[in-house]
Amino acid sequence: MDITEVPVSDDKKGKKKKNKNPNKKSVSEAGNGKGAGAEEKEEKMEKSDVAAAFPPTFSVSEIKNKQRRHLMFMKLKQEKRKQKMQLRKKKKKEREALGDKAPPKEVPKTIENQRVYDETTVDPEDEEVAFDEATDEFSAYFNGLTNPKVLITTSDRPRGRTVRFCEQLATVIPNAHVYYRRGLALKRVIPQCVARNFTYLIVINEDRKVPNGMVLCHLPDGPTAHFKVSSVRLRKEIKRRGKGPTEHSPEVILNNFSTRLGHSIGRLFAALFPQDPQFVGRQVATFHNQRDFIFFRFHRYIFKNEKKVGIQELGPRFTLKLRSLQKGTFDSKFGEYEWVLKRHEMDACRRKFQL
């Protein structure tokens, strides 16, 4: 069998040489011109490397190999971090160069400062709000006519964790008493509480041995609030906790209860504690509302000097989410609800909050 060699035409060779020659020219020109030209060349090379590694249509999720996908994701993350740092350094140099003439720093956008305005936002100087506060169910407490007395109970057959949570809650709230229901209906418990001059009834519900709900009923006329309880941490589970709380009445801090609904919930929490805190105990109970989640913390503070203050958490800690607010005392069948959480309607917009 004869094998014949096919000669390569000179045109193709010429084309190949033409393709190679421009690169040689650019290298030689870069070698000749140093300084600003060299820096521009380096920047172009860096950009071309990033573009070659991560083209604009590149998606890490398309890579099927798990290890390769993770590696490429980490590279992409590292490149973004580098670009962010370079931009930050550049802005810092510009601000230092401008000095006093530098423009003010940009405020970062968060869900809180982009919040949708609520028409029911409370104005402290509003006469209507002042009149409502003077005539609502908590007016007797805030006028100093009654002192809080709290009954804490549980659902039927509580487990150990729920029992411990109730006991620790009783050490936080002054003049609180823990009783176990033993199958007694709440409608029968409430008249007995009113007869014994209790001002509050707290019911802790549980699911799978974990506290998951709280009913907070103000006596004798209501209102009644139902909360979802989550992220419960007892004292033993808190790191660097302080010694157990003393019997002093704590100070109460209520944060970000700005709407009419939030205002009434804030007053509901405030009426749990005596109105005259004992500052000797240096104890603070905080109800912090953020994005309609109410975070409870219990701290002890100490003044280290004129400027510094040390804080020590005592526990327990938990998070509340309001599910409903009912007029009057607890009545699951015929009760009139003032507000009910409708998740699919109310939680559709992330920037709209109810409290």
XYZ file of C-alpha atoms in Angstrom:
355
model
C 0.000 0.000 0.000
C 1.526 3.326 -1.126
C 1.488 6.266 1.302
C 1.738 9.700 -0.261
C 2.654 12.813 1.692
C 0.286 15.764 1.349
C 2.285 18.980 1.101
C 1.226 21.827 3.431
C 0.507 25.036 1.521
C 2.569 28.130 2.260
C -0.584 30.188 2.882
C -1.412 28.252 6.078
C 2.135 28.574 7.329
C 1.957 32.282 6.667
C -1.324 32.553 8.525
C 0.099 30.750 11.533
C 3.107 33.038 11.552
C 0.863 36.092 11.308
C -1.070 34.905 14.382
C 2.112 34.443 16.379
C 3.809 37.682 15.321
C 1.434 40.132 17.106
C 2.114 38.412 20.448
C 5.851 38.783 19.916
C 5.362 42.429 19.003
C 3.299 43.131 22.151
C 5.875 41.360 24.347
C 8.703 43.354 22.807
C 6.771 46.603 23.193
C 5.999 45.780 26.824
C 9.669 45.025 27.384
C 10.716 48.358 25.867
C 8.161 50.575 27.638
C 8.394 50.309 31.450
C 6.610 52.202 34.258
C 2.969 53.089 33.583
C 2.771 50.755 30.583
C 3.962 47.784 32.650
C 1.349 48.458 35.355
C -1.432 48.624 32.756
C -0.188 45.354 31.292
C -0.290 43.654 34.740
C -3.847 44.892 35.399
C -4.993 43.616 32.001
C -3.348 40.242 32.663
C -5.091 39.964 36.074
C -8.470 40.831 34.574
C -7.974 38.362 31.723
C -7.034 35.611 34.245
C -10.199 36.247 36.304
C -12.310 36.351 33.147
C -10.720 33.113 31.919
C -11.306 31.398 35.285
C -14.857 32.719 35.762
C -16.580 33.750 32.501
C -19.759 35.880 32.819
C -22.084 32.950 32.128
C -20.252 30.677 34.582
C -22.347 28.887 37.213
C -20.754 26.741 39.928
C -23.915 24.666 40.266
C -23.384 23.275 36.748
C -20.249 21.386 37.856
C -21.260 17.822 38.647
C -18.142 16.752 40.538
C -18.692 17.664 44.212
C -15.025 18.264 45.098
C -14.377 20.294 41.949
C -17.570 22.315 42.569
C -16.526 23.107 46.149
C -13.023 24.099 44.988
C -14.366 26.433 42.300
C -16.868 27.927 44.731
C -14.084 28.720 47.221
C -12.009 30.304 44.419
C -14.956 32.441 43.341
C -15.560 33.498 46.940
C -11.892 34.397 47.386
C -11.889 36.518 44.207
C -14.962 38.424 45.369
C -13.361 39.006 48.776
C -10.199 40.371 47.112
C -12.184 42.748 44.923
C -14.157 43.947 47.939
C -10.974 44.595 49.938
C -9.360 46.474 47.030
C -12.442 48.663 46.651
C -12.490 49.361 50.398
C -8.787 50.337 50.420
C -9.308 52.581 47.405
C -12.219 54.389 49.102
C -10.203 54.749 52.307
C -7.286 56.365 50.416
C -9.688 58.747 48.683
C -11.247 59.756 52.010
C -7.797 60.344 53.558
C -6.759 62.427 50.542
C -9.910 64.590 50.670
C -9.762 65.018 54.466
C -12.585 67.228 55.767
C -14.045 67.559 52.271
C -14.716 63.798 52.101
C -18.400 62.893 51.544
C -20.281 61.284 54.488
C -20.166 57.497 54.787
C -23.012 55.587 53.167
C -25.489 53.977 55.556
C -25.760 50.228 54.771
C -29.215 49.077 53.695
C -30.898 46.710 56.157
C -34.410 45.319 56.456
C -34.938 47.508 59.550
C -34.079 50.884 57.964
C -35.935 49.924 54.748
C -39.064 49.116 56.760
C -42.438 49.858 55.159
C -44.173 52.674 57.053
C -47.050 51.545 59.237
C -50.027 53.871 59.728
C -50.496 52.659 63.316
C -47.044 53.837 64.468
C -47.398 55.376 67.937
C -46.564 59.027 68.536
C -45.772 59.564 72.272
C -47.372 63.039 72.200
C -50.624 61.820 70.628
C -53.646 62.655 72.802
C -55.583 59.606 71.642
C -52.762 57.275 72.723
C -52.548 59.033 76.107
C -56.313 58.623 76.594
C -56.159 54.896 75.695
C -53.312 54.352 78.171
C -55.290 56.072 80.937
C -58.376 53.865 80.382
C -57.015 50.465 79.312
C -56.754 47.242 81.394
C -53.229 48.096 82.656
C -54.024 51.613 83.920
C -54.548 50.420 87.521
C -51.050 48.912 87.535
C -49.323 51.969 86.005
C -51.189 54.277 88.414
C -49.827 52.226 91.344
C -53.207 50.904 92.495
C -52.332 47.185 92.106
C -49.178 45.112 92.475
C -48.445 42.211 90.066
C -49.015 38.679 91.321
C -48.298 35.942 88.746
C -49.366 32.307 88.508
C -47.209 30.102 86.244
C -48.630 26.749 85.168
C -48.061 24.193 82.396
C -49.934 21.932 80.019
C -51.058 18.501 81.268
C -48.287 16.112 82.393
C -45.267 18.383 81.807
C -41.802 16.891 81.274
C -38.600 17.787 83.097
C -37.378 20.529 80.734
C -40.705 22.400 80.821
C -40.867 22.127 84.623
C -37.317 23.545 84.963
C -38.173 26.359 82.542
C -41.206 27.332 84.667
C -39.153 27.259 87.868
C -36.453 29.491 86.366
C -39.085 31.861 84.978
C -40.496 32.207 88.505
C -37.074 33.399 89.754
C -37.036 36.135 87.087
C -40.561 37.506 87.757
C -41.043 38.738 91.357
C -44.050 37.432 93.291
C -44.541 34.516 90.856
C -45.878 31.100 91.948
C -45.625 27.790 90.058
C -48.553 25.312 90.182
C -49.148 22.168 88.137
C -52.565 21.771 86.507
C -53.207 18.019 86.796
C -55.867 17.983 84.072
C -57.780 21.085 85.192
C -59.287 23.191 82.348
C -58.116 26.800 81.994
C -61.703 28.088 82.213
C -61.845 26.665 85.741
C -58.342 27.897 86.647
C -59.034 31.564 85.749
C -61.895 32.160 88.302
C -59.745 30.628 91.055
C -56.852 32.954 90.106
C -59.138 36.000 90.211
C -60.486 34.925 93.627
C -56.906 34.727 94.970
C -55.947 38.180 93.591
C -53.604 36.986 90.854
C -53.047 39.617 88.139
C -51.498 37.282 85.552
C -51.775 33.693 84.384
C -48.891 32.248 82.341
C -49.370 28.845 80.708
C -46.329 27.088 79.186
C -47.229 24.514 76.530
C -44.864 21.820 75.278
C -44.434 19.514 72.305
C -42.109 16.472 72.314
C -40.804 17.422 75.779
C -39.759 20.913 74.582
C -41.549 24.217 75.500
C -43.149 25.566 72.317
C -45.974 27.917 73.363
C -46.977 30.518 75.952
C -50.392 31.911 76.880
C -50.152 35.222 78.731
C -53.496 36.198 80.303
C -53.990 39.467 82.183
C -56.546 39.168 84.981
C -59.366 39.876 85.617
C -60.379 41.621 82.334
C -57.751 40.470 79.821
C -56.290 40.781 77.235
C -54.826 37.348 76.415
C -51.806 36.890 74.156
C -50.682 33.615 72.596
C -46.985 33.308 71.689
C -44.867 30.710 69.936
C -41.775 29.923 72.065
C -38.475 28.905 70.467
C -34.707 28.827 71.175
C -35.172 28.101 74.885
C -31.876 27.990 76.804
C -31.884 27.105 80.480
C -29.248 28.374 82.887
C -27.009 25.304 82.689
C -26.883 25.598 78.881
C -25.624 29.222 78.903
C -21.846 29.685 78.782
C -20.157 32.148 81.160
C -23.370 32.619 83.101
C -23.466 34.371 86.446
C -24.722 33.122 89.770
C -28.456 32.684 90.284
C -30.608 35.839 90.399
C -31.425 37.497 93.700
C -34.921 38.399 94.967
C -34.544 42.082 94.001
C -37.076 43.507 91.549
C -35.345 43.902 88.151
C -35.374 46.839 85.785
C -37.363 46.284 82.572
C -36.229 47.371 79.087
C -38.695 47.313 76.157
C -37.161 47.901 72.702
C -38.771 48.667 69.319
C -42.470 48.271 70.208
C -43.503 51.110 67.885
C -46.992 50.298 66.474
C -50.311 50.341 68.370
C -50.242 46.533 68.573
C -46.609 46.571 69.699
C -47.414 49.266 72.267
C -50.147 47.120 73.868
C -47.836 44.045 73.880
C -45.101 46.131 75.513
C -47.503 47.261 78.258
C -48.579 43.617 78.695
C -44.943 42.651 79.436
C -44.280 45.739 81.599
C -47.231 44.929 83.903
C -45.593 41.577 84.793
C -42.937 43.317 86.926
C -43.207 45.727 89.883
C -43.037 49.379 88.884
C -40.361 50.251 91.470
C -37.133 48.364 90.484
C -34.522 47.769 93.171
C -31.289 49.119 91.683
C -29.224 47.450 94.417
C -29.757 44.076 92.705
C -28.351 45.420 89.355
C -30.641 43.057 87.395
C -32.262 43.840 84.025
C -34.995 41.987 82.108
C -34.958 42.903 78.395
C -37.700 42.370 75.808
C -36.129 43.267 72.458
C -38.391 43.282 69.398
C -36.641 42.731 66.068
C -38.562 41.839 62.893
C -41.580 40.769 65.025
C -39.465 38.315 67.064
C -39.280 39.206 70.777
C -35.960 38.192 72.348
C -35.908 37.843 76.148
C -32.626 38.203 78.078
C -31.924 38.502 81.804
C -28.649 40.173 82.848
C -26.732 41.485 85.824
C -24.543 44.545 85.261
C -21.566 46.006 87.140
C -19.891 49.401 86.735
C -16.146 48.836 86.190
C -15.394 52.581 86.038
C -17.076 55.805 84.893
C -17.193 54.692 81.231
C -17.175 50.874 81.166
C -19.970 48.532 82.242
C -19.725 44.734 82.517
C -22.722 42.500 81.679
C -23.301 38.936 82.859
C -26.207 36.834 81.578
C -28.175 34.990 84.238
C -30.728 33.131 82.109
C -33.052 31.716 81.011
C -33.260 33.022 77.454
C -35.967 32.438 74.873
C -37.634 33.931 71.772
C -41.334 34.769 71.361
C -43.444 35.220 68.219
C -46.946 36.664 68.633
C -49.677 34.449 67.186
C -52.846 36.125 68.451
C -54.179 38.794 70.794
C -57.606 38.143 72.316
C -59.923 40.544 74.146
C -60.889 39.461 77.657
C -59.635 36.307 79.365
C -58.818 33.018 77.657
C -61.733 31.596 75.647
C -60.835 29.383 72.706
C -64.430 28.965 71.389
C -66.282 32.263 71.820
C -63.389 34.682 72.406
C -63.168 37.911 70.360
C -59.767 38.203 68.704
C -58.222 41.647 68.378
C -55.369 40.440 66.130
C -54.465 37.063 64.558
C -51.288 36.202 62.639
C -52.040 35.259 59.015
C -48.708 34.090 57.728
C -49.346 34.012 53.970
C -50.880 37.503 53.989
C -48.814 39.321 56.627
C -45.395 37.721 56.015
C -45.542 38.205 52.229
C -43.437 41.397 52.443
C -40.215 41.002 54.444
C -40.001 44.758 55.120
C -43.427 45.066 56.772
C -43.635 44.425 60.518
C -46.625 44.261 62.848
C -45.020 45.219 66.165
